[in-house]
Amino acid sequence: MTDWIIPLLFTLLALLTLRRGTDPYEALLQGASEGLLLLPRLLPCLIALLTASAMLRASGFFDLLSPLLAPLLNTLGISADLLPLILLQPFSGSGSMALAADLMAVHGADSEIGRMAAVLIGSSETTFYTIAVYFGAAGIQKSRHALPAALIGDVVGMAVAILTVKKLF
């Protein structure tokens, strides 16, 4: 059934567009044109964010920070192996997925660490990426309270994810 969801969705959207009296192909082209106009504003933000994320990973920043925060995590009952994932998730979704896959390969997908990694990936946002894309698209220069609020949401989401795995498994 999942193989049919996207084709059915496209068909439904085309039929709804026709019902409104609009040419679906023209609407698609117009949306694509507007999306391409956003590209020059978004591209510098994305390049800077992806470069910073890669630099953090390559520099060993997470490896340096892990031993410092390991005692705190151990008192909270969280494995220090999850720290790089917790720190990288707000920056890079693909990097976080790679770290989660590594954790699952080492510890097993059904281990507590594997389950926590999977739930952590689904319970938090790539905050910096999202802010870069949406604020860049809207031309917003100052994020004001959006970044702190989003990071607090990430911390709460990650805490609840860890607690949920600990309580359910």
Backbone as ProteinMPNN parsed JSONL, in Angstrom:
{"seq_chain_A": "MTDWIIPLLFTLLALLTLRRGTDPYEALLQGASEGLLLLPRLLPCLIALLTASAMLRASGFFDLLSPLLAPLLNTLGISADLLPLILLQPFSGSGSMALAADLMAVHGADSEIGRMAAVLIGSSETTFYTIAVYFGAAGIQKSRHALPAALIGDVVGMAVAILTVKKLF", "coords_chain_A": {"N_chain_A": [[0.818, -1.198, 0.0], [2.011, 1.216, 0.674], [3.461, 1.877, -1.547], [1.675, 3.116, -3.172], [0.883, 5.503, -2.055], [2.138, 8.064, -2.588], [1.727, 8.385, -5.465], [-1.104, 8.378, -5.383], [-1.571, 10.627, -3.805], [-0.537, 12.679, -5.457], [-2.309, 12.418, -7.599], [-4.745, 13.016, -6.339], [-4.248, 15.696, -5.592], [-3.966, 16.836, -8.148], [-6.549, 16.424, -9.166], [-8.06, 17.968, -7.357], [-7.027, 20.47, -7.966], [-7.865, 20.749, -10.63], [-10.606, 20.773, -10.159], [-10.895, 23.224, -8.948], [-10.634, 24.76, -11.12], [-8.148, 25.323, -12.159], [-5.166, 24.878, -14.008], [-3.324, 22.041, -13.435], [-0.654, 21.507, -14.21], [0.374, 24.026, -14.863], [0.155, 25.23, -12.344], [1.972, 23.679, -10.93], [4.356, 24.355, -12.266], [4.471, 27.099, -11.672], [4.762, 27.035, -8.861], [7.23, 25.725, -8.707], [8.848, 27.624, -9.943], [8.667, 29.767, -8.131], [9.901, 28.535, -5.959], [12.508, 28.257, -6.924], [13.266, 30.918, -6.987], [13.706, 31.427, -4.336], [16.054, 30.16, -3.826], [18.605, 31.632, -4.136], [18.606, 33.15, -1.757], [18.501, 31.22, 0.229], [20.674, 29.5, -0.144], [23.312, 30.537, 0.772], [22.935, 30.434, 3.593], [22.487, 27.688, 4.021], [24.892, 26.57, 3.089], [26.73, 27.667, 4.903], [25.783, 26.552, 7.316], [25.968, 23.741, 6.868], [28.693, 23.547, 6.451], [29.714, 24.402, 8.937], [28.669, 22.367, 10.565], [29.981, 20.088, 9.525], [32.596, 20.836, 10.107], [32.576, 20.85, 12.916], [32.164, 18.12, 13.444], [34.445, 16.98, 12.187], [36.527, 18.187, 13.555], [36.742, 16.978, 15.974], [35.371, 17.913, 18.11], [33.06, 16.874, 19.373], [34.093, 14.506, 20.361], [35.867, 15.503, 22.202], [34.206, 16.807, 24.002], [32.577, 14.792, 24.99], [33.88, 13.131, 27.109], [33.894, 15.044, 29.125], [31.243, 15.56, 29.734], [30.307, 13.083, 30.353], [30.205, 12.136, 33.14], [27.963, 13.573, 34.126], [25.926, 12.642, 32.432], [25.968, 9.928, 33.093], [25.026, 9.995, 35.74], [22.437, 10.674, 35.22], [21.589, 8.421, 34.043], [22.07, 7.967, 31.385], [23.697, 6.735, 28.586], [27.034, 7.566, 27.733], [27.694, 7.143, 25.147], [25.633, 8.098, 23.62], [25.927, 10.825, 23.558], [27.34, 12.225, 21.362], [25.352, 12.002, 19.378], [23.197, 13.362, 20.576], [24.276, 15.934, 20.71], [24.768, 16.516, 18.015], [22.329, 16.338, 16.679], [20.689, 18.807, 16.675], [22.007, 20.192, 14.678], [22.518, 18.689, 12.295], [20.676, 16.556, 10.378], [21.275, 14.388, 8.642], [23.847, 13.725, 9.493], [23.258, 12.98, 12.101], [21.638, 10.772, 11.63], [23.539, 9.053, 10.548], [25.226, 8.716, 12.77], [23.402, 7.489, 14.522], [22.896, 5.132, 13.12], [25.44, 3.99, 13.28], [25.609, 3.62, 16.079], [23.581, 1.728, 16.381], [24.618, -0.336, 14.874], [26.856, -1.037, 16.381], [25.867, -1.516, 19.02], [23.49, -2.82, 18.632], [20.208, -2.861, 17.261], [18.039, -3.402, 18.881], [18.952, -2.923, 21.389], [19.186, -0.976, 24.447], [20.548, 1.423, 23.955], [20.404, 1.517, 21.14], [17.627, 1.71, 20.78], [17.136, 4.11, 22.135], [18.614, 5.847, 20.517], [17.147, 5.688, 18.119], [14.645, 6.717, 18.927], [15.425, 9.239, 19.823], [16.215, 10.466, 17.425], [13.75, 10.769, 16.199], [12.44, 12.476, 17.931], [13.315, 15.041, 18.105], [14.338, 18.11, 16.537], [16.181, 19.246, 13.677], [17.317, 21.855, 14.54], [18.98, 24.176, 13.992], [19.339, 23.937, 11.241], [16.677, 24.069, 10.357], [15.939, 26.644, 11.226], [17.762, 28.144, 9.73], [16.883, 27.587, 7.099], [14.078, 28.343, 7.035], [14.012, 30.931, 8.163], [15.834, 32.127, 6.498], [14.459, 31.919, 4.063], [12.316, 33.577, 4.566], [13.591, 35.932, 4.902], [14.375, 36.834, 7.39], [16.445, 38.363, 9.701], [17.147, 38.454, 12.438], [16.733, 36.128, 14.95], [15.628, 36.326, 17.436], [13.762, 35.109, 20.008], [13.312, 32.642, 18.987], [15.346, 30.694, 18.521], [16.384, 30.03, 21.208], [13.954, 29.033, 22.3], [13.385, 26.906, 20.578], [15.62, 25.266, 21.044], [15.21, 24.643, 23.737], [12.881, 23.183, 23.431], [13.984, 21.033, 21.998], [15.673, 19.902, 23.967], [13.778, 19.142, 25.898], [12.266, 17.345, 24.344], [14.221, 15.396, 23.812], [14.791, 14.533, 26.425], [12.323, 13.457, 27.211], [12.145, 11.456, 25.308], [14.257, 9.748, 26.077], [13.424, 9.059, 28.668], [11.03, 7.765, 28.016], [11.903, 5.509, 26.572], [13.364, 4.256, 28.608], [11.308, 3.675, 30.434], [9.447, 2.141, 28.964], [10.875, 0.009, 27.905]], "CA_chain_A": [[0.0, 0.0, 0.0], [2.845, 2.418, 0.745], [3.915, 2.222, -2.898], [0.623, 3.862, -3.85], [0.521, 6.733, -1.34], [2.577, 9.274, -3.303], [0.945, 8.565, -6.696], [-2.485, 8.754, -5.044], [-1.537, 12.003, -3.336], [-0.396, 13.538, -6.63], [-3.565, 12.348, -8.351], [-5.737, 13.771, -5.575], [-3.938, 17.126, -5.735], [-4.285, 17.245, -9.524], [-8.009, 16.488, -9.288], [-8.527, 19.139, -6.609], [-6.637, 21.653, -8.735], [-8.791, 20.822, -11.767], [-11.93, 21.13, -9.633], [-10.876, 24.67, -8.707], [-10.557, 25.438, -12.407], [-6.755, 25.69, -12.401], [-4.376, 23.869, -14.707], [-2.354, 21.497, -12.477], [0.711, 21.626, -14.707], [0.77, 25.433, -14.699], [0.325, 25.467, -10.907], [3.231, 23.035, -10.57], [5.442, 25.184, -12.796], [4.514, 28.348, -10.915], [5.348, 26.72, -7.557], [8.652, 25.435, -8.907], [9.507, 28.903, -10.236], [8.781, 30.501, -6.872], [10.909, 27.843, -5.166], [13.836, 28.59, -7.458], [13.578, 32.299, -6.622], [14.185, 31.411, -2.955], [17.366, 29.522, -3.752], [19.741, 32.528, -3.84], [18.58, 33.589, -0.364], [18.702, 30.079, 1.112], [21.935, 28.802, -0.366], [24.392, 30.909, 1.692], [22.634, 29.922, 4.941], [22.681, 26.246, 4.032], [26.317, 26.281, 2.944], [27.378, 27.997, 6.18], [25.356, 25.585, 8.324], [26.54, 22.436, 6.578], [30.139, 23.656, 6.663], [29.945, 24.432, 10.388], [28.378, 21.032, 11.083], [31.08, 19.201, 9.125], [33.795, 21.241, 10.847], [32.429, 20.368, 14.293], [32.39, 16.668, 13.464], [35.821, 16.665, 11.789], [37.495, 18.751, 14.5], [36.8, 16.17, 17.189], [34.694, 18.653, 19.174], [32.169, 15.987, 20.104], [34.947, 13.559, 21.096], [36.457, 16.243, 23.318], [33.15, 17.149, 24.942], [31.973, 13.573, 25.555], [34.377, 12.755, 28.443], [33.569, 16.076, 30.108], [29.831, 15.46, 30.106], [29.968, 11.687, 30.684], [29.728, 11.951, 34.523], [26.597, 14.094, 34.247], [25.029, 11.71, 31.751], [25.892, 8.677, 33.875], [24.138, 10.2, 36.886], [21.071, 10.715, 34.686], [21.27, 7.113, 33.492], [22.181, 8.03, 29.93], [25.009, 6.287, 28.129], [27.854, 8.605, 27.094], [27.732, 6.854, 23.708], [24.573, 8.875, 22.962], [26.224, 12.255, 23.582], [27.543, 12.821, 20.034], [24.054, 12.078, 18.708], [22.434, 14.431, 21.226], [24.871, 17.221, 20.348], [24.736, 16.754, 16.569], [20.963, 16.385, 16.159], [20.198, 20.145, 16.316], [22.757, 20.748, 13.549], [22.535, 17.915, 11.059], [19.849, 15.351, 10.364], [21.973, 13.277, 8.0], [24.929, 13.341, 10.393], [22.639, 12.283, 13.227], [21.215, 9.452, 11.149], [24.75, 8.235, 10.425], [25.64, 8.355, 14.134], [22.426, 6.532, 15.045], [23.152, 3.856, 12.447], [26.662, 3.448, 13.889], [25.266, 3.135, 17.421], [22.788, 0.506, 16.238], [25.508, -1.388, 14.382], [27.746, -1.445, 17.473], [25.151, -1.995, 20.202], [22.296, -3.555, 18.227], [19.02, -2.011, 17.134], [17.118, -3.683, 19.978], [19.562, -2.578, 22.674], [18.672, 0.278, 25.003], [21.191, 2.524, 23.228], [19.818, 1.544, 19.805], [16.256, 2.235, 20.875], [17.217, 5.536, 22.476], [19.07, 6.565, 19.327], [16.027, 5.769, 17.177], [13.615, 7.624, 19.439], [16.007, 10.589, 19.838], [16.167, 10.999, 16.064], [12.375, 11.149, 15.895], [11.815, 13.349, 18.924], [13.885, 16.385, 18.105], [14.429, 18.749, 15.23], [17.467, 19.822, 13.282], [16.922, 23.233, 14.84], [19.764, 25.191, 13.275], [19.023, 23.787, 9.819], [15.32, 24.573, 10.149], [15.95, 28.105, 11.356], [18.481, 28.686, 8.575], [16.056, 27.487, 5.894], [12.842, 29.116, 7.079], [14.296, 32.345, 8.374], [16.467, 32.591, 5.265], [13.416, 32.059, 3.039], [11.471, 34.719, 4.915], [14.426, 37.129, 4.981], [14.483, 37.274, 8.779], [17.853, 38.467, 10.092], [17.305, 38.212, 13.867], [15.808, 35.071, 15.354], [15.106, 36.685, 18.759], [13.525, 34.032, 20.965], [13.023, 31.385, 18.289], [16.408, 29.714, 18.746], [16.335, 29.469, 22.561], [12.732, 28.254, 22.483], [13.534, 25.651, 19.835], [16.593, 24.426, 21.74], [14.529, 24.131, 24.93], [12.007, 22.118, 22.919], [14.836, 19.885, 21.689], [16.108, 19.287, 25.225], [12.604, 18.477, 26.483], [11.968, 16.194, 23.492], [15.229, 14.358, 24.038], [14.602, 13.996, 27.781], [11.121, 12.611, 27.193], [12.484, 10.263, 24.513], [15.075, 8.866, 26.907], [12.55, 8.531, 29.735], [10.073, 6.849, 27.418], [12.588, 4.249, 26.296], [13.697, 3.639, 29.892], [10.089, 3.176, 31.084], [8.736, 1.158, 28.15], [11.689, -1.155, 27.571]], "C_chain_A": [[0.86, 1.258, 0.0], [3.377, 2.829, -0.618], [2.912, 3.106, -3.635], [0.322, 5.214, -3.22], [0.907, 7.984, -2.128], [1.853, 9.436, -4.636], [-0.508, 8.964, -6.425], [-2.564, 10.199, -4.564], [-1.422, 12.976, -4.506], [-1.679, 13.558, -7.459], [-4.653, 13.158, -7.654], [-5.506, 15.273, -5.71], [-4.26, 17.635, -7.139], [-5.796, 17.37, -9.711], [-8.584, 17.688, -8.541], [-8.191, 20.433, -7.345], [-7.56, 21.829, -9.932], [-10.178, 21.254, -11.314], [-12.031, 22.631, -9.376], [-10.773, 25.463, -10.007], [-9.152, 25.913, -12.754], [-6.058, 24.542, -13.108], [-3.296, 23.337, -13.755], [-0.9, 21.667, -12.927], [1.221, 23.057, -14.555], [0.999, 25.774, -13.23], [1.643, 24.862, -10.417], [4.418, 23.875, -11.037], [5.579, 26.495, -12.029], [5.148, 28.122, -9.543], [6.835, 26.44, -7.659], [9.428, 26.725, -9.186], [9.699, 29.725, -8.971], [9.821, 29.867, -5.956], [12.319, 28.171, -5.627], [14.238, 30.026, -7.128], [14.088, 32.395, -5.182], [15.627, 30.912, -2.84], [18.521, 30.489, -3.482], [19.773, 33.026, -2.395], [18.893, 32.448, 0.592], [20.1, 29.485, 1.028], [23.064, 29.241, 0.555], [24.175, 30.396, 3.113], [22.914, 28.43, 5.023], [24.154, 25.871, 3.932], [27.04, 26.552, 4.257], [27.031, 26.958, 7.243], [25.99, 24.221, 8.098], [28.05, 22.427, 6.773], [30.461, 23.635, 8.155], [29.712, 23.06, 11.004], [29.502, 20.058, 10.753], [32.359, 19.543, 9.878], [33.74, 20.759, 12.295], [32.711, 18.87, 14.388], [33.848, 16.335, 13.188], [36.843, 17.139, 12.814], [37.657, 17.903, 15.756], [36.142, 16.854, 18.37], [33.827, 17.738, 20.029], [32.962, 14.956, 20.907], [35.585, 14.222, 22.311], [35.418, 16.504, 24.407], [32.569, 15.92, 25.655], [32.538, 13.197, 26.921], [34.034, 13.787, 29.525], [32.13, 15.946, 30.618], [29.416, 14.05, 30.519], [29.527, 11.507, 32.138], [28.298, 12.446, 34.738], [25.601, 13.13, 33.617], [24.872, 10.413, 32.538], [24.991, 8.831, 35.088], [22.672, 10.259, 36.458], [20.651, 9.375, 34.084], [21.31, 7.06, 31.983], [23.592, 7.611, 29.549], [25.745, 7.438, 27.437], [27.979, 8.369, 25.599], [26.693, 7.664, 22.937], [24.909, 10.36, 22.842], [26.513, 12.851, 22.206], [26.236, 12.971, 19.248], [23.222, 13.229, 19.261], [22.961, 15.802, 20.804], [24.738, 17.531, 18.861], [23.325, 16.936, 16.027], [20.463, 17.794, 15.844], [20.876, 20.751, 15.087], [22.525, 20.001, 12.248], [21.698, 16.652, 11.183], [20.572, 14.175, 9.753], [23.141, 12.802, 8.858], [24.399, 12.556, 11.586], [22.183, 10.889, 12.828], [22.414, 8.518, 11.024], [25.24, 7.795, 11.804], [24.692, 7.322, 14.734], [22.637, 5.16, 14.414], [24.411, 3.19, 13.009], [26.377, 2.88, 15.276], [24.491, 1.821, 17.348], [23.65, -0.645, 15.725], [26.392, -1.927, 15.505], [26.971, -2.127, 18.601], [23.943, -2.868, 19.877], [21.08, -2.65, 18.223], [18.041, -2.217, 18.281], [17.723, -3.426, 21.35], [18.957, -1.272, 23.181], [19.264, 1.47, 24.26], [20.62, 2.634, 21.818], [18.416, 2.115, 19.799], [16.262, 3.724, 21.2], [17.654, 6.355, 21.27], [17.924, 6.744, 18.338], [14.972, 6.761, 17.643], [14.142, 9.056, 19.497], [15.936, 11.244, 18.456], [14.76, 11.508, 15.739], [11.765, 12.17, 16.825], [12.379, 14.757, 18.964], [14.082, 16.853, 16.667], [15.871, 19.136, 14.944], [17.288, 21.341, 13.337], [17.675, 24.266, 14.014], [19.495, 25.136, 11.78], [17.653, 24.39, 9.517], [15.271, 26.092, 10.229], [16.661, 28.741, 10.169], [17.598, 28.685, 7.329], [14.856, 28.426, 5.96], [13.084, 30.601, 7.308], [14.983, 32.926, 7.151], [15.44, 32.818, 4.173], [12.551, 33.282, 3.298], [12.265, 36.018, 5.009], [14.576, 37.677, 6.389], [15.946, 37.249, 9.195], [18.084, 38.11, 11.558], [16.259, 37.194, 14.322], [15.134, 35.346, 16.693], [14.96, 35.466, 19.652], [13.305, 32.68, 20.295], [14.084, 30.325, 18.573], [16.411, 29.173, 20.174], [15.096, 28.607, 22.802], [12.832, 26.905, 21.771], [14.522, 24.718, 20.522], [16.015, 23.859, 23.041], [13.583, 22.997, 24.531], [12.796, 20.865, 22.578], [15.251, 19.148, 22.956], [14.949, 18.53, 25.872], [12.249, 17.229, 25.671], [12.941, 15.054, 23.702], [15.075, 13.723, 25.414], [13.407, 13.056, 27.825], [11.387, 11.339, 26.39], [13.266, 9.265, 25.345], [14.242, 8.242, 28.021], [11.566, 7.506, 29.191], [10.716, 5.499, 27.144], [12.91, 3.524, 27.599], [12.452, 3.007, 30.546], [9.414, 2.056, 30.283], [9.546, -0.106, 27.886], [12.529, -1.501, 28.766]], "O_chain_A": [[0.485, 2.262, -0.606], [3.71, 3.995, -0.828], [3.263, 3.767, -4.612], [-0.427, 6.002, -3.798], [0.077, 8.874, -2.313], [1.391, 10.539, -4.929], [-1.076, 9.784, -7.146], [-3.515, 10.912, -4.883], [-2.128, 13.983, -4.547], [-2.081, 14.608, -7.961], [-5.394, 13.898, -8.301], [-6.451, 16.035, -5.917], [-4.772, 18.743, -7.296], [-6.268, 18.314, -10.344], [-9.495, 18.35, -9.038], [-8.98, 21.379, -7.343], [-7.992, 22.945, -10.219], [-10.851, 22.016, -12.008], [-13.088, 23.238, -9.553], [-10.821, 26.693, -9.995], [-8.993, 26.822, -13.569], [-6.332, 23.373, -12.835], [-2.44, 24.103, -13.314], [-0.023, 21.942, -12.108], [2.369, 23.272, -14.164], [1.923, 26.516, -12.9], [2.34, 25.454, -9.594], [5.372, 24.081, -10.288], [6.693, 26.947, -11.767], [5.976, 28.919, -9.105], [7.614, 26.863, -6.804], [10.55, 26.887, -8.707], [10.76, 30.312, -8.759], [10.544, 30.575, -5.254], [13.22, 28.344, -4.807], [15.427, 30.319, -7.002], [14.814, 33.329, -4.841], [16.323, 31.212, -1.871], [19.366, 30.174, -2.643], [20.848, 33.296, -1.86], [19.482, 32.67, 1.65], [20.642, 29.018, 2.031], [23.745, 28.371, 1.097], [25.126, 29.968, 3.768], [23.513, 27.961, 5.991], [24.612, 24.955, 4.616], [27.875, 25.753, 4.68], [27.908, 26.531, 7.994], [26.496, 23.61, 9.039], [28.622, 21.427, 7.205], [31.375, 22.933, 8.587], [30.474, 22.634, 11.872], [29.927, 19.286, 11.613], [33.122, 18.65, 10.247], [34.749, 20.311, 12.839], [33.406, 18.413, 15.295], [34.432, 15.498, 13.877], [37.918, 16.55, 12.929], [38.607, 18.093, 16.517], [36.327, 16.432, 19.512], [33.852, 17.815, 21.258], [32.554, 14.574, 22.003], [35.815, 13.572, 23.331], [35.726, 16.428, 25.596], [32.122, 16.016, 26.798], [31.754, 12.956, 27.839], [33.899, 13.441, 30.699], [31.85, 16.196, 31.79], [28.295, 13.846, 30.985], [28.556, 10.79, 32.377], [27.516, 11.813, 35.447], [24.557, 12.836, 34.199], [23.773, 9.868, 32.636], [24.263, 7.902, 35.436], [21.777, 9.934, 37.238], [19.505, 9.207, 33.665], [20.664, 6.213, 31.365], [24.567, 8.086, 30.131], [25.155, 8.187, 26.658], [28.329, 9.285, 24.855], [26.85, 7.893, 21.738], [24.244, 11.081, 22.098], [25.969, 13.911, 21.897], [26.046, 13.957, 18.536], [22.614, 13.983, 18.502], [22.18, 16.723, 20.568], [24.609, 18.696, 18.487], [23.137, 17.618, 15.019], [19.843, 17.968, 14.795], [20.371, 21.718, 14.517], [22.352, 20.625, 11.201], [21.989, 15.783, 12.005], [20.499, 13.066, 10.283], [23.397, 11.6, 8.94], [25.017, 11.587, 12.027], [22.326, 9.938, 13.596], [22.322, 7.335, 11.352], [25.624, 6.64, 11.99], [25.14, 6.379, 15.386], [22.564, 4.141, 15.101], [24.445, 1.973, 13.191], [26.845, 1.793, 15.615], [24.715, 0.914, 18.15], [23.434, -1.798, 16.098], [26.649, -3.129, 15.575], [27.37, -3.188, 19.08], [23.431, -3.574, 20.746], [20.941, -1.777, 19.079], [17.289, -1.303, 18.622], [17.079, -3.683, 22.368], [18.296, -0.552, 22.432], [18.55, 2.43, 23.966], [20.374, 3.744, 21.345], [18.058, 2.904, 18.925], [15.502, 4.502, 20.623], [17.121, 7.438, 21.027], [17.747, 7.828, 17.781], [14.464, 7.553, 16.85], [13.388, 9.996, 19.247], [15.633, 12.431, 18.338], [14.598, 12.542, 15.09], [10.682, 12.686, 16.548], [11.954, 15.574, 19.78], [13.998, 16.071, 15.72], [16.673, 19.326, 15.859], [17.129, 22.006, 12.314], [17.059, 25.139, 13.402], [19.43, 26.174, 11.121], [17.489, 25.128, 8.546], [14.638, 26.746, 9.4], [16.213, 29.766, 9.655], [17.568, 29.667, 6.588], [14.638, 29.218, 5.043], [12.417, 31.438, 6.699], [14.75, 34.082, 6.796], [15.53, 33.797, 3.431], [12.106, 33.945, 2.362], [11.683, 37.09, 5.177], [14.872, 38.859, 6.566], [16.614, 36.224, 9.057], [19.113, 37.521, 11.891], [15.061, 37.376, 14.107], [14.168, 34.67, 17.049], [15.962, 34.851, 20.015], [13.129, 31.675, 20.983], [13.745, 29.171, 18.838], [16.438, 27.955, 20.351], [15.187, 27.56, 23.443], [12.407, 25.883, 22.309], [14.293, 23.51, 20.581], [16.304, 22.718, 23.401], [13.5, 21.977, 25.216], [12.335, 19.753, 22.837], [15.189, 17.92, 23.017], [15.124, 17.405, 26.34], [11.964, 16.177, 26.242], [12.547, 13.89, 23.763], [15.214, 12.508, 25.555], [13.48, 11.979, 28.416], [10.909, 10.264, 26.753], [12.974, 8.069, 25.322], [14.341, 7.044, 28.285], [11.3, 6.492, 29.838], [10.134, 4.458, 27.452], [12.746, 2.307, 27.686], [12.539, 1.932, 31.139], [8.867, 1.123, 30.87], [8.976, -1.175, 27.668], [13.303, -2.458, 28.72]]}, "name": "protein", "num_of_chains": 1, "seq": "MTDWIIPLLFTLLALLTLRRGTDPYEALLQGASEGLLLLPRLLPCLIALLTASAMLRASGFFDLLSPLLAPLLNTLGISADLLPLILLQPFSGSGSMALAADLMAVHGADSEIGRMAAVLIGSSETTFYTIAVYFGAAGIQKSRHALPAALIGDVVGMAVAILTVKKLF"}
